[in-house]
C-alpha atoms as a printed R data frame, in Angstrom:
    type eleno elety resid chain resno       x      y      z
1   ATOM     1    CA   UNK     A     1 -34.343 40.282 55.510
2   ATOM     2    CA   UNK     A     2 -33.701 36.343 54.879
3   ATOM     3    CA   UNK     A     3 -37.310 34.439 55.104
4   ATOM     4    CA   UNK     A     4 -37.304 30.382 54.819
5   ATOM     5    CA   UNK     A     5 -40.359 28.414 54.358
6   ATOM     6    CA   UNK     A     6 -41.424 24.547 53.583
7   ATOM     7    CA   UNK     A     7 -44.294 22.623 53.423
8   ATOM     8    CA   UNK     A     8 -46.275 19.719 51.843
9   ATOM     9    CA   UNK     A     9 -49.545 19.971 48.913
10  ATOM    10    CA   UNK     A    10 -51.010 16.678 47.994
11  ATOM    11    CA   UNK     A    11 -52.204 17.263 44.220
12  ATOM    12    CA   UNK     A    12 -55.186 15.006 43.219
13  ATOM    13    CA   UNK     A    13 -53.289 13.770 39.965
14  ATOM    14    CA   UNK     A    14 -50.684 11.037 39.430
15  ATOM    15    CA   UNK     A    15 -46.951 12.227 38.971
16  ATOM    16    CA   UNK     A    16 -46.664 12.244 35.360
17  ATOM    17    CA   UNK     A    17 -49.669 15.105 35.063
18  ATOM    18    CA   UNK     A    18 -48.023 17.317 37.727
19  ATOM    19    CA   UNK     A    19 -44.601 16.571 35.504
20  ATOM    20    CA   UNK     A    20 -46.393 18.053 32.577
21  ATOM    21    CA   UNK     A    21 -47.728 20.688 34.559
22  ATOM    22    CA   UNK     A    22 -44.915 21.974 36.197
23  ATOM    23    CA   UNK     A    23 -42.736 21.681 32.297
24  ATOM    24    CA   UNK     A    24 -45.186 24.009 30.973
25  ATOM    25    CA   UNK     A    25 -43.956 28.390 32.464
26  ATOM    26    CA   UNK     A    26 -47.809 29.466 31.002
27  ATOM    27    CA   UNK     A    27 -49.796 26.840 33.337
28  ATOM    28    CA   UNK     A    28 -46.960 27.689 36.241
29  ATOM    29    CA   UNK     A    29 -47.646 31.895 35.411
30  ATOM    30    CA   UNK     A    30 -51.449 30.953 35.991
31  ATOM    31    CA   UNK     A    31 -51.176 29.964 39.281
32  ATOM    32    CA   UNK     A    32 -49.666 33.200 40.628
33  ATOM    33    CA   UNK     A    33 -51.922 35.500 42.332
34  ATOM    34    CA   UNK     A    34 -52.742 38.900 40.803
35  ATOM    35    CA   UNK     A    35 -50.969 38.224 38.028
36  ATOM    36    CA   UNK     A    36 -51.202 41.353 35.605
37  ATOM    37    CA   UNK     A    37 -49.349 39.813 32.570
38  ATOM    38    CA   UNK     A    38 -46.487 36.810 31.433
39  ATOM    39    CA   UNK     A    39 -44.072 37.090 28.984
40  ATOM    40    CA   UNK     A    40 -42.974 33.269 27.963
41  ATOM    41    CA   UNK     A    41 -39.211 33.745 26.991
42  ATOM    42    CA   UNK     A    42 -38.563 29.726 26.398
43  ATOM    43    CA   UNK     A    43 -39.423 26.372 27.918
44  ATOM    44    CA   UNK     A    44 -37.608 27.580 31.249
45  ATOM    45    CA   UNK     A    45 -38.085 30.851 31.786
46  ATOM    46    CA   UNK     A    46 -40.636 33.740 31.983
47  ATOM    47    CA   UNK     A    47 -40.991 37.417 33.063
48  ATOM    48    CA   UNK     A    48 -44.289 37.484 35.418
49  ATOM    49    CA   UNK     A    49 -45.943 41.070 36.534
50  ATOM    50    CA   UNK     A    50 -47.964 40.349 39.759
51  ATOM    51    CA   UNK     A    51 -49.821 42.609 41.498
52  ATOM    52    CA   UNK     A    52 -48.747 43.136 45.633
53  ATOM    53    CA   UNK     A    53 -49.739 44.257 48.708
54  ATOM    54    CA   UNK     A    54 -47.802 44.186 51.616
55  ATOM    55    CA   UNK     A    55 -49.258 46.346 54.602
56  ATOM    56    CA   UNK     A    56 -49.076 50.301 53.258
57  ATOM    57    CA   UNK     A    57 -46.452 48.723 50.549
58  ATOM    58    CA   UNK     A    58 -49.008 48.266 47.428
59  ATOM    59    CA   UNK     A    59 -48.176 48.036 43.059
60  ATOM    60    CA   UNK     A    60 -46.533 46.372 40.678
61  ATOM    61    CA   UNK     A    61 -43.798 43.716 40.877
62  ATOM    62    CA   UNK     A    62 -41.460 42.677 37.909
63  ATOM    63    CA   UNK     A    63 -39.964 39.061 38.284
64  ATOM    64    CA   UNK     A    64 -37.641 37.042 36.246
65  ATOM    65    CA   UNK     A    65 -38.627 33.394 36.826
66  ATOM    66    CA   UNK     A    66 -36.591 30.395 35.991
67  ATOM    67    CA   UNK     A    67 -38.582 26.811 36.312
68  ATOM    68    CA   UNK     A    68 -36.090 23.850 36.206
69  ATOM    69    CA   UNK     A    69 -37.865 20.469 36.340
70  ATOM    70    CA   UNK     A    70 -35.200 17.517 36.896
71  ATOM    71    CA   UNK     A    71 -37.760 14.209 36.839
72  ATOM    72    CA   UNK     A    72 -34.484 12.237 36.999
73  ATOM    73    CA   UNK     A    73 -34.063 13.304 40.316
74  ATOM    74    CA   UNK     A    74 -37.867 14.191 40.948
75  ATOM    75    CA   UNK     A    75 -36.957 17.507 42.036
76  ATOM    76    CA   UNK     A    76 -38.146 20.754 40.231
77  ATOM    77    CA   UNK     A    77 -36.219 24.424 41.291
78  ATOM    78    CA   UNK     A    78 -37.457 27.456 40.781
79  ATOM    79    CA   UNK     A    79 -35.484 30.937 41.057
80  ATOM    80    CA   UNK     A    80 -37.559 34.245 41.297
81  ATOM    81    CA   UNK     A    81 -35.615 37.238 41.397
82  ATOM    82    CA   UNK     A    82 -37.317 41.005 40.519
83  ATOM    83    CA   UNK     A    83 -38.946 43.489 42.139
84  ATOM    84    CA   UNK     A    84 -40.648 46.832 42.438
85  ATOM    85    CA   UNK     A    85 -40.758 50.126 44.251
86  ATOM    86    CA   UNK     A    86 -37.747 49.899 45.572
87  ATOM    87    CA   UNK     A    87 -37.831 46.323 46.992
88  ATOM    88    CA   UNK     A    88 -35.952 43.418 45.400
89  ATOM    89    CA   UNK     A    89 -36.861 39.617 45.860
90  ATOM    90    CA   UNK     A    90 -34.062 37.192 45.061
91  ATOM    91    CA   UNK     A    91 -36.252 33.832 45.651
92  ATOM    92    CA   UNK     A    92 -34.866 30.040 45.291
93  ATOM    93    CA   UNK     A    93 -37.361 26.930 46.084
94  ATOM    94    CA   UNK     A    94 -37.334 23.278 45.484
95  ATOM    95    CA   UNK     A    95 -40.574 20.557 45.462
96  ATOM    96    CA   UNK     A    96 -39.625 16.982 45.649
97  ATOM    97    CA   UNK     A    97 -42.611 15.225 43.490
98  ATOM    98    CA   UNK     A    98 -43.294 11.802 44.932
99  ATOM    99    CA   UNK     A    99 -46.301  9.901 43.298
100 ATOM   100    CA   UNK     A   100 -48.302  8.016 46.189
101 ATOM   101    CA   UNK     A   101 -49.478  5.519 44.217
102 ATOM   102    CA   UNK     A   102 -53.042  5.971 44.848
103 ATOM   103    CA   UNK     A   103 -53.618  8.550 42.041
104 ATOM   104    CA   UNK     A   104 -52.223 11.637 43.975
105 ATOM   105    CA   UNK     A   105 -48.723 13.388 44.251
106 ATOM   106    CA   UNK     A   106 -46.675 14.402 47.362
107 ATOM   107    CA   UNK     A   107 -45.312 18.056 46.410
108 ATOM   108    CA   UNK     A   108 -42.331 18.335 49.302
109 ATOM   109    CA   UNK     A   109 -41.523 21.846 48.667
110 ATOM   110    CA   UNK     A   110 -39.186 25.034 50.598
111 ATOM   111    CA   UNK     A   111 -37.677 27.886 49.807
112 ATOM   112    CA   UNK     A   112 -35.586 30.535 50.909
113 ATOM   113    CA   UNK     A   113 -36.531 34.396 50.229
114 ATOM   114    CA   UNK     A   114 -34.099 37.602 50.563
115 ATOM   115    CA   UNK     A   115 -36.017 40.561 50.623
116 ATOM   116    CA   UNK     A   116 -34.421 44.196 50.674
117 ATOM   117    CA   UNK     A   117 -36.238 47.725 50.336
118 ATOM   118    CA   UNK     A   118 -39.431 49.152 51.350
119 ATOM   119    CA   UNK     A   119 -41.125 45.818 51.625
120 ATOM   120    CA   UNK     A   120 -38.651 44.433 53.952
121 ATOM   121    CA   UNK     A   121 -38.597 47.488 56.063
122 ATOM   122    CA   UNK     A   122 -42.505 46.135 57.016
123 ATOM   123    CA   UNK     A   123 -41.209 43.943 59.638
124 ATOM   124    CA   UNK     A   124 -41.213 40.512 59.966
125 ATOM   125    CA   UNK     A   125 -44.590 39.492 60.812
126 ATOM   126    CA   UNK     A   126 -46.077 41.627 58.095
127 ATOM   127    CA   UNK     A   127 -43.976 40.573 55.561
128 ATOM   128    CA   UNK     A   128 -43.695 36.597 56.898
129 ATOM   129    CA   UNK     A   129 -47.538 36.483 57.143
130 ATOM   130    CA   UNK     A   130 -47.843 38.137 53.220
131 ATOM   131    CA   UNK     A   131 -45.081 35.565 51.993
132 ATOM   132    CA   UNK     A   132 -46.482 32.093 53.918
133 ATOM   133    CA   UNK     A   133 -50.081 33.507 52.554
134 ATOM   134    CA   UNK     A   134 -48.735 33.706 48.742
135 ATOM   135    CA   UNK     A   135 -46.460 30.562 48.677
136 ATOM   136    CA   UNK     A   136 -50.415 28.857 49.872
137 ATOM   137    CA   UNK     A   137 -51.806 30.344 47.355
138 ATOM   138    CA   UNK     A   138 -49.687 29.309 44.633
139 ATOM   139    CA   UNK     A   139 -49.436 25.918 45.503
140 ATOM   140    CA   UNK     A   140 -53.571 25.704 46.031
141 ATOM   141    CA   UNK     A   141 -53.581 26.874 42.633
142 ATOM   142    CA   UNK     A   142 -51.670 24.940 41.057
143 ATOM   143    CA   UNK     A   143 -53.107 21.599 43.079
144 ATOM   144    CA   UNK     A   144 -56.586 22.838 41.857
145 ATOM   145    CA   UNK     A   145 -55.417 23.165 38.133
146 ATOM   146    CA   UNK     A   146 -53.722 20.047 37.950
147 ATOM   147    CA   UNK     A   147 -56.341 17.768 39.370
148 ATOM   148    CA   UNK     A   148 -58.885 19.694 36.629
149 ATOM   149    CA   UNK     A   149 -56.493 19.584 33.432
């Protein structure tokens, strides 16, 4: 099952503070939800457990995550690819940063998801409603962080 998302998250902080944000995989890890543990393997990449729930579909997910900021072209990808009981998630998403100029950053961000297994045998509505609710959550998270820090 191929899912495709994109959206927009102002983040109350100028551009350079989400740069530094988004360079460092432990602030990035903390904005997943149910995230059980993080294992920081370098400056780009990072083995996240993360608790899910999708419908009857319920435990623990393994992901290899590769963050790959490119200020030059203010443009950060990230590839997510792991899984668990039986499902595999091969994810790869983009956010354009633009600063506004007024003290806040533009976050123009999609992403397409393959998802095979259990999870994917859900159905589409489960399983887009679960994935539009996490990619929200994530990027609340990290907005709230990064106007804080």
């Amino acid at each position: 099952m191929k899912l495709e998302y994109s959206g927009q998250e102002k983040v109350q902080a100028e551009a350079d503070k989400v740069w530094r944000f988004i360079q460092d995989p432990q602030k990035v890890a903390s904005c997943l939800p149910d995230l059980k543990s993080v294992e920081i393997k370098d400056e780009k990449n990072m083995v996240a457990t993360v608790g899910v729930a999708v419908g009857p579909v319920r435990g623990t997910f393994k992901f290899n995550i590769e963050l790959e900021p490119r200020p030059e072209e203010n443009k950060v990808l990230v590839r997510l690819r792991g899984g668990g009981l039986g499902s595999v998630v091969d994810l790869t998403a983009s956010a354009v940063v633009t600063d506004q100029g007024d003290q806040t950053t533009l976050l123009d961000w999609q992403g397409q998801a393959t998802v095979s297994g259990p999870a994917a045998s859900l159905g589409g509505r489960v399983l887009d409603a679960q994935a539009k609710k996490l990619i929200q959550t994530v990027f609340a998270n990290m907005s709230q962080r990064m106007s804080e820090a």
